[in-house]
Amino acid sequence: MPASRRGSGSFTLTTGQTIAIHTRTQDEEDLPHATKKTMADHLRKYESLFTLTPQRMRMIVEAFTETLELGLNKPNQIVPMIPTYVFGWPTGQEKGDFLALDLGGTNLRVCLVTLQGEGKFEISQTKYRLTEEQKQDDGQKLFDFCAECLNTFVETNTGEGAGQLKPGQSLPLGFTFSYPCSQERIDHGELIRWTKGFGAGNTEGRDVAEMFKKSLEKYQLPIKLTALINDTTGTLIASHYVNPKTKIAVIFGTGCNAAYMEHVKNITKIEHLGIDPGAEMAINCEWGAFDSFEHEHLPRTKYDTVVDDTSNKPGEQAFEKLISGRYLGEILRLVLCELIDEGVLFLGQNTYKLEKPYCFDTAFLSLMESDPTDELLMVIGIFTHFFALETTLAERQFFRALAKLIGRRAARLSACGIAAIVSKMNYLDEGCSVGADGSLYNKYPGFADRVHEGLQDIFGDKGRNIVTYHAEDGSGVGSAIIAAMTKHRKDAGLYLNV
Ligand code: GLC
């Protein structure tokens, strides 16, 4: 066997950057490195910190279920359980052209969706990258940028050349705004708080639908905002459109959240609206906020506390901070920094690159876990290419095991959230499908299996009845279907009665 081997590969980071790396294992060790035994000892310590027992999971599920109930019964709770004014499931026969605008955690996406009925659709779309500045600057400016992108998109895709719009005609738009907004009707939404690192000024507490309409007016666009929706609600509806067994939708991306369909009679906090108690309405849980501020139920490590304390919203989104793609890389980085400070890792090497907050992308955890080589060539590549650090095999195995602990904890905690909705709605015996989307779910190896394993740890064998699957595009197709459903309600004169 040769003393060194080469490896190469390429991948895309969440920042959109595509990286090609070429690596080769070290022939000789010329730097002081931690021994295999030291690394194994450390791993044991982290194992006990990051591992969730089935018993602990069941306790979390119990507290979670109570929190969901509380949010339905009382206004302004930490987990707000937001009524979305999306009534019931789509029929599958929704038809027509709709625009969808998606302001997510990383990108702005504009789509033109043609619903063809029978669960079929066509979609064309353009993505625009959001800068850090835009996320923190003035809110109205952010919506102006959304309108500007829409304008460009509409000109290119529905102009005379494309021949889609007749003079005087306007296109209905579903706006997917994936932040907690309390709604009084479907085309209204007061931003409760920014999440996922956004902090644009003059927006919290205001009706973002109104702000957005103001931006649309500036461009005199032939567009009518029909529905303001959350990505989870869109995912729920889009997934049900193609798979009617879907009862719950979860996003595992920059943020983490879920939506499901609730009986109006159970949403007691809106009893005064006089909506038919026999109707059904989608609820955007905003479960990322579970255990915020009080930190009573979730197993937080000191690394999680640092992530929280140094975030732009300390105390908030406690559940999300243990799960979502925005934070997992940072949690791992903080563990590595601790071992650097303790003099265990990278002795004699310059570690400044690794000391920069959020420099360790969550995509690195996925890559480390999926490295198929015995020498862990991908891990070598990540550390040399991005951080100019040499590693030994024992260290690389440790890094990979650490990624596994952090990724597995995120998946098992997610299972607790799903289990809480399943218990609350009594879905366990009949079973249900859970539409899931987001980079963590789609790209992190084994994430879905770990969620399923978690569900079985909570519910025993019956946990197998709850199955997650890769959802339909909620913010594009889902938003269009909801715009279609809303238009239908309006045409039927139902809108004013909410
Ligand atoms: C954050 C947002 C929530 C969204 C989720 C996934 O938790 O608050 O509205 O659904 O991220 O994008």
XYZ file of C-alpha atoms and ligand atoms in Angstrom:
510
model
C 0.000 0.000 0.000
C 1.423 3.441 -0.890
C 2.343 5.812 1.946
C 0.218 8.593 0.500
C -2.881 8.830 -1.670
C -4.584 11.526 -3.606
C -8.212 12.483 -3.712
C -10.280 15.162 -5.349
C -13.832 16.346 -5.517
C -16.026 19.393 -5.783
C -19.014 20.667 -3.843
C -21.176 23.727 -3.331
C -21.369 25.595 -0.048
C -24.520 27.216 1.294
C -22.946 30.523 0.289
C -23.272 29.370 -3.319
C -19.512 29.045 -3.769
C -18.427 25.897 -5.650
C -15.145 24.480 -4.460
C -12.884 21.929 -6.094
C -10.317 20.316 -3.843
C -7.345 18.065 -4.443
C -5.756 16.409 -1.469
C -3.093 13.976 -0.578
C -2.389 12.242 2.723
C 0.734 13.151 4.692
C 3.752 10.886 4.206
C 5.265 11.941 7.476
C 4.107 13.539 10.652
C 6.250 16.559 11.382
C 3.919 18.422 13.747
C 2.806 17.511 17.282
C -0.619 15.894 17.049
C -3.091 14.490 19.550
C -2.890 10.722 19.903
C -5.610 8.314 18.970
C -6.293 7.653 22.637
C -6.616 11.344 23.508
C -9.091 11.842 20.697
C -11.098 8.783 21.774
C -11.251 10.121 25.356
C -12.518 13.461 24.141
C -15.071 11.834 21.920
C -16.576 9.990 24.888
C -17.077 13.301 26.659
C -18.874 14.823 23.660
C -20.919 11.683 23.173
C -22.459 12.083 26.578
C -23.119 15.783 25.954
C -24.779 15.409 22.556
C -26.631 12.099 22.894
C -30.378 12.084 23.517
C -31.835 9.011 25.185
C -35.317 7.798 24.208
C -36.508 8.650 27.702
C -35.298 12.234 27.413
C -36.904 12.492 23.994
C -40.255 11.414 25.379
C -40.023 14.092 28.062
C -39.328 16.691 25.390
C -42.310 15.467 23.339
C -44.583 15.862 26.349
C -43.496 19.444 26.999
C -43.634 20.202 23.282
C -47.213 18.915 22.974
C -48.319 21.121 25.880
C -46.620 24.106 24.267
C -48.465 23.513 20.979
C -51.805 23.397 22.842
C -50.990 26.578 24.711
C -50.208 28.412 21.477
C -53.616 27.396 20.070
C -55.465 28.482 23.187
C -53.827 31.802 24.007
C -52.553 34.650 21.832
C -48.950 35.884 21.913
C -47.309 32.697 23.174
C -43.618 31.876 22.680
C -44.566 29.200 20.143
C -47.247 31.297 18.460
C -49.148 28.571 16.513
C -50.174 31.052 13.847
C -53.565 30.625 12.108
C -52.793 31.021 8.393
C -56.293 31.465 6.887
C -55.473 28.647 4.489
C -58.672 26.626 4.790
C -58.441 22.911 4.184
C -56.625 20.918 1.537
C -56.366 21.710 -2.159
C -58.629 19.700 -4.443
C -55.828 19.016 -6.933
C -57.933 20.766 -9.582
C -56.541 24.267 -8.975
C -55.554 25.811 -12.308
C -54.022 28.975 -13.784
C -50.892 31.135 -13.889
C -49.522 32.455 -10.639
C -46.460 34.315 -9.564
C -44.619 33.213 -6.457
C -42.038 35.236 -4.604
C -39.969 33.504 -1.954
C -37.939 35.487 0.562
C -36.098 32.683 2.330
C -33.075 32.682 4.588
C -30.462 32.799 1.834
C -32.047 33.605 -1.524
C -34.820 35.527 -3.115
C -36.631 33.426 -5.688
C -39.230 34.470 -8.235
C -41.336 31.818 -9.956
C -44.052 31.686 -12.556
C -46.184 28.646 -11.842
C -48.771 27.221 -14.181
C -51.118 24.891 -12.347
C -52.606 22.427 -14.781
C -54.965 20.546 -12.448
C -54.805 16.845 -11.515
C -51.835 17.604 -9.297
C -49.734 18.745 -12.285
C -47.834 21.983 -12.781
C -45.067 23.745 -14.684
C -42.662 26.191 -13.160
C -40.005 28.642 -14.374
C -37.895 30.515 -11.875
C -34.976 32.838 -11.187
C -32.919 33.091 -8.005
C -31.278 36.226 -6.642
C -28.732 36.121 -3.874
C -29.341 38.314 -0.825
C -26.382 40.177 0.650
C -25.751 40.386 4.407
C -26.288 44.130 4.089
C -29.747 43.707 2.591
C -30.692 41.450 5.480
C -29.751 44.107 8.030
C -30.578 47.361 6.217
C -33.963 49.080 6.109
C -36.990 46.776 5.624
C -38.657 48.918 2.970
C -35.457 48.761 0.939
C -35.551 44.968 1.175
C -39.101 44.911 -0.217
C -38.091 47.406 -2.917
C -35.408 44.939 -3.943
C -38.034 42.163 -4.047
C -40.219 44.320 -6.314
C -37.235 45.177 -8.505
C -36.426 41.482 -9.003
C -40.101 40.742 -9.715
C -40.107 43.544 -12.259
C -37.116 42.094 -14.095
C -38.629 38.627 -13.956
C -42.056 39.726 -15.193
C -40.498 41.689 -18.060
C -38.522 38.648 -19.149
C -41.109 35.961 -18.578
C -44.498 37.539 -19.155
C -43.687 40.415 -21.514
C -45.017 40.686 -25.013
C -42.358 38.316 -26.264
C -43.494 35.638 -23.867
C -47.071 36.644 -24.658
C -48.521 35.650 -21.310
C -50.189 38.850 -20.078
C -52.946 40.728 -21.893
C -53.138 44.526 -21.422
C -54.879 45.408 -18.176
C -54.506 41.883 -16.845
C -52.726 41.334 -13.539
C -51.145 38.219 -12.164
C -52.025 36.919 -8.702
C -48.971 36.601 -6.482
C -48.319 34.326 -3.524
C -45.601 35.847 -1.356
C -43.710 33.310 0.743
C -42.305 35.285 3.621
C -40.732 32.719 5.922
C -40.599 34.541 9.226
C -43.160 34.553 12.033
C -46.035 36.866 11.073
C -49.329 37.061 12.904
C -52.161 37.171 10.406
C -55.702 38.510 10.548
C -56.414 37.479 6.978
C -54.445 35.755 4.279
C -53.070 38.877 2.604
C -51.893 40.464 5.832
C -49.059 39.657 8.251
C -47.453 41.523 11.095
C -43.847 40.494 11.565
C -43.540 39.222 15.148
C -39.729 39.038 14.977
C -37.010 38.393 12.461
C -35.328 34.978 12.639
C -32.417 33.262 10.784
C -30.040 36.208 11.273
C -32.223 38.803 9.531
C -32.451 42.159 11.248
C -33.766 44.686 8.696
C -34.916 47.833 10.478
C -38.430 49.299 10.711
C -40.083 45.964 9.977
C -40.786 44.102 13.233
C -44.322 44.854 14.418
C -45.383 46.128 10.978
C -47.636 44.642 8.299
C -45.136 43.303 5.776
C -47.869 42.746 3.184
C -48.593 46.497 3.237
C -44.892 47.316 3.015
C -44.517 44.976 0.080
C -47.568 46.418 -1.705
C -45.976 49.861 -1.370
C -42.882 48.555 -3.149
C -45.037 46.964 -5.878
C -46.700 50.343 -6.464
C -43.331 51.999 -7.033
C -42.790 49.748 -10.039
C -46.420 49.833 -11.170
C -46.304 46.104 -11.633
C -49.298 44.214 -13.065
C -49.380 42.093 -9.935
C -51.857 41.558 -7.125
C -50.676 40.217 -3.779
C -53.207 37.464 -3.104
C -51.647 35.538 -0.237
C -48.838 35.961 2.251
C -47.634 32.555 3.325
C -44.963 30.780 5.314
C -42.700 28.221 3.590
C -43.995 25.443 5.852
C -47.619 26.179 4.946
C -46.703 26.235 1.264
C -44.881 22.934 1.665
C -47.866 21.387 3.454
C -50.266 22.356 0.679
C -47.921 21.536 -2.221
C -47.092 18.133 -0.749
C -50.728 17.286 -0.169
C -51.481 18.352 -3.774
C -49.317 15.477 -4.993
C -49.499 13.111 -1.999
C -52.801 13.335 -0.098
C -51.444 11.240 2.790
C -49.388 14.277 3.843
C -50.572 15.743 7.127
C -47.488 17.640 8.338
C -44.743 19.655 6.631
C -41.339 20.498 8.065
C -38.555 22.741 6.789
C -34.982 21.848 7.719
C -33.000 24.663 6.135
C -31.421 27.849 7.409
C -34.332 27.727 9.835
C -36.504 24.915 11.165
C -40.276 25.005 11.423
C -43.456 22.972 10.824
C -47.056 23.387 9.690
C -50.078 21.067 9.860
C -53.838 21.174 9.347
C -55.888 21.862 12.493
C -59.620 21.720 13.287
C -60.859 25.286 13.679
C -62.735 24.228 16.847
C -59.338 23.532 18.470
C -57.934 27.001 17.746
C -59.726 28.502 20.704
C -57.814 31.781 20.619
C -59.718 32.788 17.459
C -63.154 31.600 18.630
C -64.379 35.232 18.575
C -64.005 35.347 14.765
C -66.977 33.040 14.392
C -65.363 30.804 11.770
C -67.216 27.528 11.149
C -65.828 25.253 13.912
C -66.144 22.304 11.535
C -63.660 23.875 9.100
C -59.957 23.121 8.965
C -57.126 25.643 8.871
C -53.390 25.261 8.405
C -51.304 26.290 11.401
C -47.800 27.655 11.049
C -46.334 26.468 14.353
C -43.111 28.542 14.377
C -41.775 25.711 16.509
C -38.215 27.028 16.195
C -39.130 29.169 19.195
C -39.830 26.177 21.459
C -38.107 26.554 24.852
C -36.901 30.093 24.069
C -35.822 32.304 26.963
C -36.591 29.841 29.762
C -34.510 26.961 28.424
C -36.314 24.414 30.581
C -36.712 21.447 28.292
C -33.927 21.155 25.734
C -30.504 19.700 26.436
C -28.271 22.702 25.724
C -24.513 22.363 25.904
C -22.170 25.247 26.629
C -21.521 25.510 22.871
C -25.226 26.042 22.283
C -25.202 28.755 24.927
C -22.365 30.544 23.129
C -24.182 30.268 19.778
C -27.234 31.786 21.447
C -25.435 34.530 23.396
C -23.491 35.704 20.356
C -26.479 35.623 17.980
C -28.368 38.757 16.980
C -31.343 37.427 18.950
C -30.128 35.942 22.255
C -32.685 33.770 24.025
C -34.865 33.373 20.916
C -35.382 30.409 18.559
C -33.923 27.988 21.120
C -35.114 24.824 19.309
C -34.027 26.098 15.889
C -30.545 26.919 17.173
C -29.967 23.223 18.002
C -31.208 21.995 14.642
C -31.016 24.269 11.660
C -28.322 24.515 9.020
C -27.473 28.016 10.089
C -26.027 26.808 13.395
C -24.716 23.222 13.181
C -21.353 24.164 11.658
C -20.875 26.840 14.277
C -21.554 24.375 17.103
C -18.859 22.050 15.756
C -16.449 24.949 15.291
C -16.908 25.979 18.932
C -16.004 22.474 20.104
C -12.857 22.577 17.961
C -11.937 25.998 19.335
C -12.282 24.659 22.871
C -9.875 21.826 22.048
C -7.474 24.326 20.496
C -7.590 26.424 23.670
C -6.980 23.314 25.780
C -3.874 22.597 23.702
C -5.261 19.361 22.272
C -5.590 20.208 18.577
C -3.358 21.800 15.948
C -0.355 22.474 18.192
C 2.259 24.575 16.418
C -0.179 25.532 13.655
C -1.832 28.851 13.026
C -5.538 28.414 13.754
C -6.734 31.969 13.068
C -8.832 30.938 10.073
C -10.853 28.533 12.181
C -11.374 31.136 14.884
C -13.675 33.272 12.780
C -17.331 32.809 13.876
C -19.520 30.966 11.381
C -16.566 30.106 9.114
C -17.353 26.382 9.448
C -20.189 25.795 6.999
C -22.786 23.155 7.885
C -22.108 21.693 4.424
C -18.705 20.638 5.844
C -20.475 18.375 8.347
C -22.377 16.693 5.503
C -19.182 16.299 3.523
C -17.239 14.875 6.444
C -19.992 12.368 7.185
C -20.203 11.257 3.567
C -16.442 10.921 2.977
C -16.102 7.391 1.561
C -12.299 7.063 1.820
C -10.448 5.247 4.611
C -7.999 8.127 4.974
C -10.864 10.650 5.026
C -9.482 12.609 2.111
C -12.450 14.959 2.000
C -11.818 15.926 5.612
C -8.168 16.575 4.782
C -9.329 18.751 1.919
C -11.671 20.828 4.066
C -9.054 21.490 6.739
C -6.148 22.243 4.408
C -8.082 24.175 1.805
C -10.241 26.345 4.044
C -8.276 26.553 7.263
C -4.670 25.790 6.246
C -4.507 23.074 8.911
C -2.803 19.680 8.813
C -4.646 16.779 10.426
C -3.927 13.177 11.373
C -6.238 10.286 10.669
C -7.164 10.026 14.368
C -8.134 13.694 14.392
C -10.125 13.373 11.193
C -12.011 10.390 12.572
C -12.758 12.453 15.641
C -14.058 15.387 13.534
C -16.269 13.071 11.604
C -17.614 11.429 14.755
C -18.311 14.874 16.180
C -20.234 15.898 13.053
C -22.250 12.716 13.464
C -23.111 13.541 17.080
C -24.246 17.058 16.206
C -26.166 15.986 13.090
C -27.797 13.100 14.931
C -28.879 15.287 17.831
C -30.490 17.711 15.356
C -32.394 14.873 13.671
C -33.568 13.364 16.977
C -34.752 16.711 18.268
C -36.647 17.195 15.013
C -38.279 13.810 15.616
C -39.476 15.165 18.980
C -41.215 18.085 17.249
C -42.881 15.810 14.691
C -43.903 13.404 17.446
C -45.541 16.259 19.360
C -47.787 17.113 16.394
C -48.499 13.420 15.768
C -49.512 12.910 19.421
C -51.598 16.053 19.498
C -53.487 15.077 16.334
C -53.654 11.324 17.116
C -52.004 10.368 13.847
C -49.942 7.502 15.240
C -52.288 4.575 14.598
C -53.488 5.557 11.136
C -50.005 6.868 10.244
C -49.144 9.863 8.099
C -46.638 11.271 5.645
C -44.521 14.258 6.555
C -43.377 16.432 3.643
C -39.876 17.696 4.434
C -37.669 20.156 2.619
C -34.546 22.242 3.123
C -30.836 21.715 2.617
C -30.348 19.740 5.823
C -33.058 17.251 4.926
C -32.087 17.044 1.256
C -28.323 17.035 1.501
C -27.218 15.816 4.923
C -26.482 12.085 4.610
C -28.686 9.937 6.807
C -30.662 12.848 8.244
C -34.046 11.353 7.302
C -33.045 7.899 8.632
C -32.071 9.452 11.926
C -35.409 11.250 12.172
C -37.183 7.937 11.552
C -35.001 6.151 14.099
C -35.867 8.925 16.568
C -39.587 8.458 15.924
C -39.244 4.753 16.690
C -37.327 5.515 19.870
C -40.204 7.730 20.949
C -43.166 5.631 19.819
C -41.729 2.119 19.579
C -42.656 0.081 16.496
C -45.640 2.286 15.719
C -43.153 5.065 15.002
C -42.741 3.375 11.605
C -46.197 4.667 10.691
C -44.808 8.191 10.470
C -42.738 8.618 7.340
C -40.966 11.718 6.103
C -40.331 12.252 2.401
C -38.856 14.927 0.188
C -41.623 17.475 -0.196
C -42.837 19.413 -3.183
C -41.564 22.936 -3.632
C -43.693 24.774 -1.092
C -42.580 28.331 -1.679
C -43.116 28.068 -5.432
C -45.828 25.540 -6.202
C -47.374 25.680 -2.711
C -47.648 29.409 -2.786
C -49.305 29.280 -6.217
C -51.827 26.671 -5.059
C -52.663 28.777 -2.014
C -53.081 31.854 -4.235
C -55.432 29.764 -6.406
C -57.385 28.484 -3.376
C -57.694 32.044 -2.062
C -58.839 33.408 -5.405
C -61.452 30.667 -5.502
C -62.702 31.609 -2.014
C -62.820 35.266 -2.992
C -64.734 34.519 -6.184
C -67.169 32.467 -4.109
C -67.664 35.479 -1.783
C -66.118 33.659 1.175
C -63.162 35.937 1.773
C -64.958 38.631 3.799
C -66.243 36.039 6.246
C -62.644 34.867 6.585
C -37.558 30.188 10.679
C -38.756 31.105 10.433
C -39.943 30.314 9.941
C -39.564 29.463 8.750
C -38.343 28.592 9.083
C -37.869 27.782 7.890
O -37.844 29.350 11.730
O -39.086 31.799 11.624
O -41.005 31.181 9.594
O -40.636 28.650 8.399
O -37.274 29.423 9.504
O -37.533 28.578 6.806
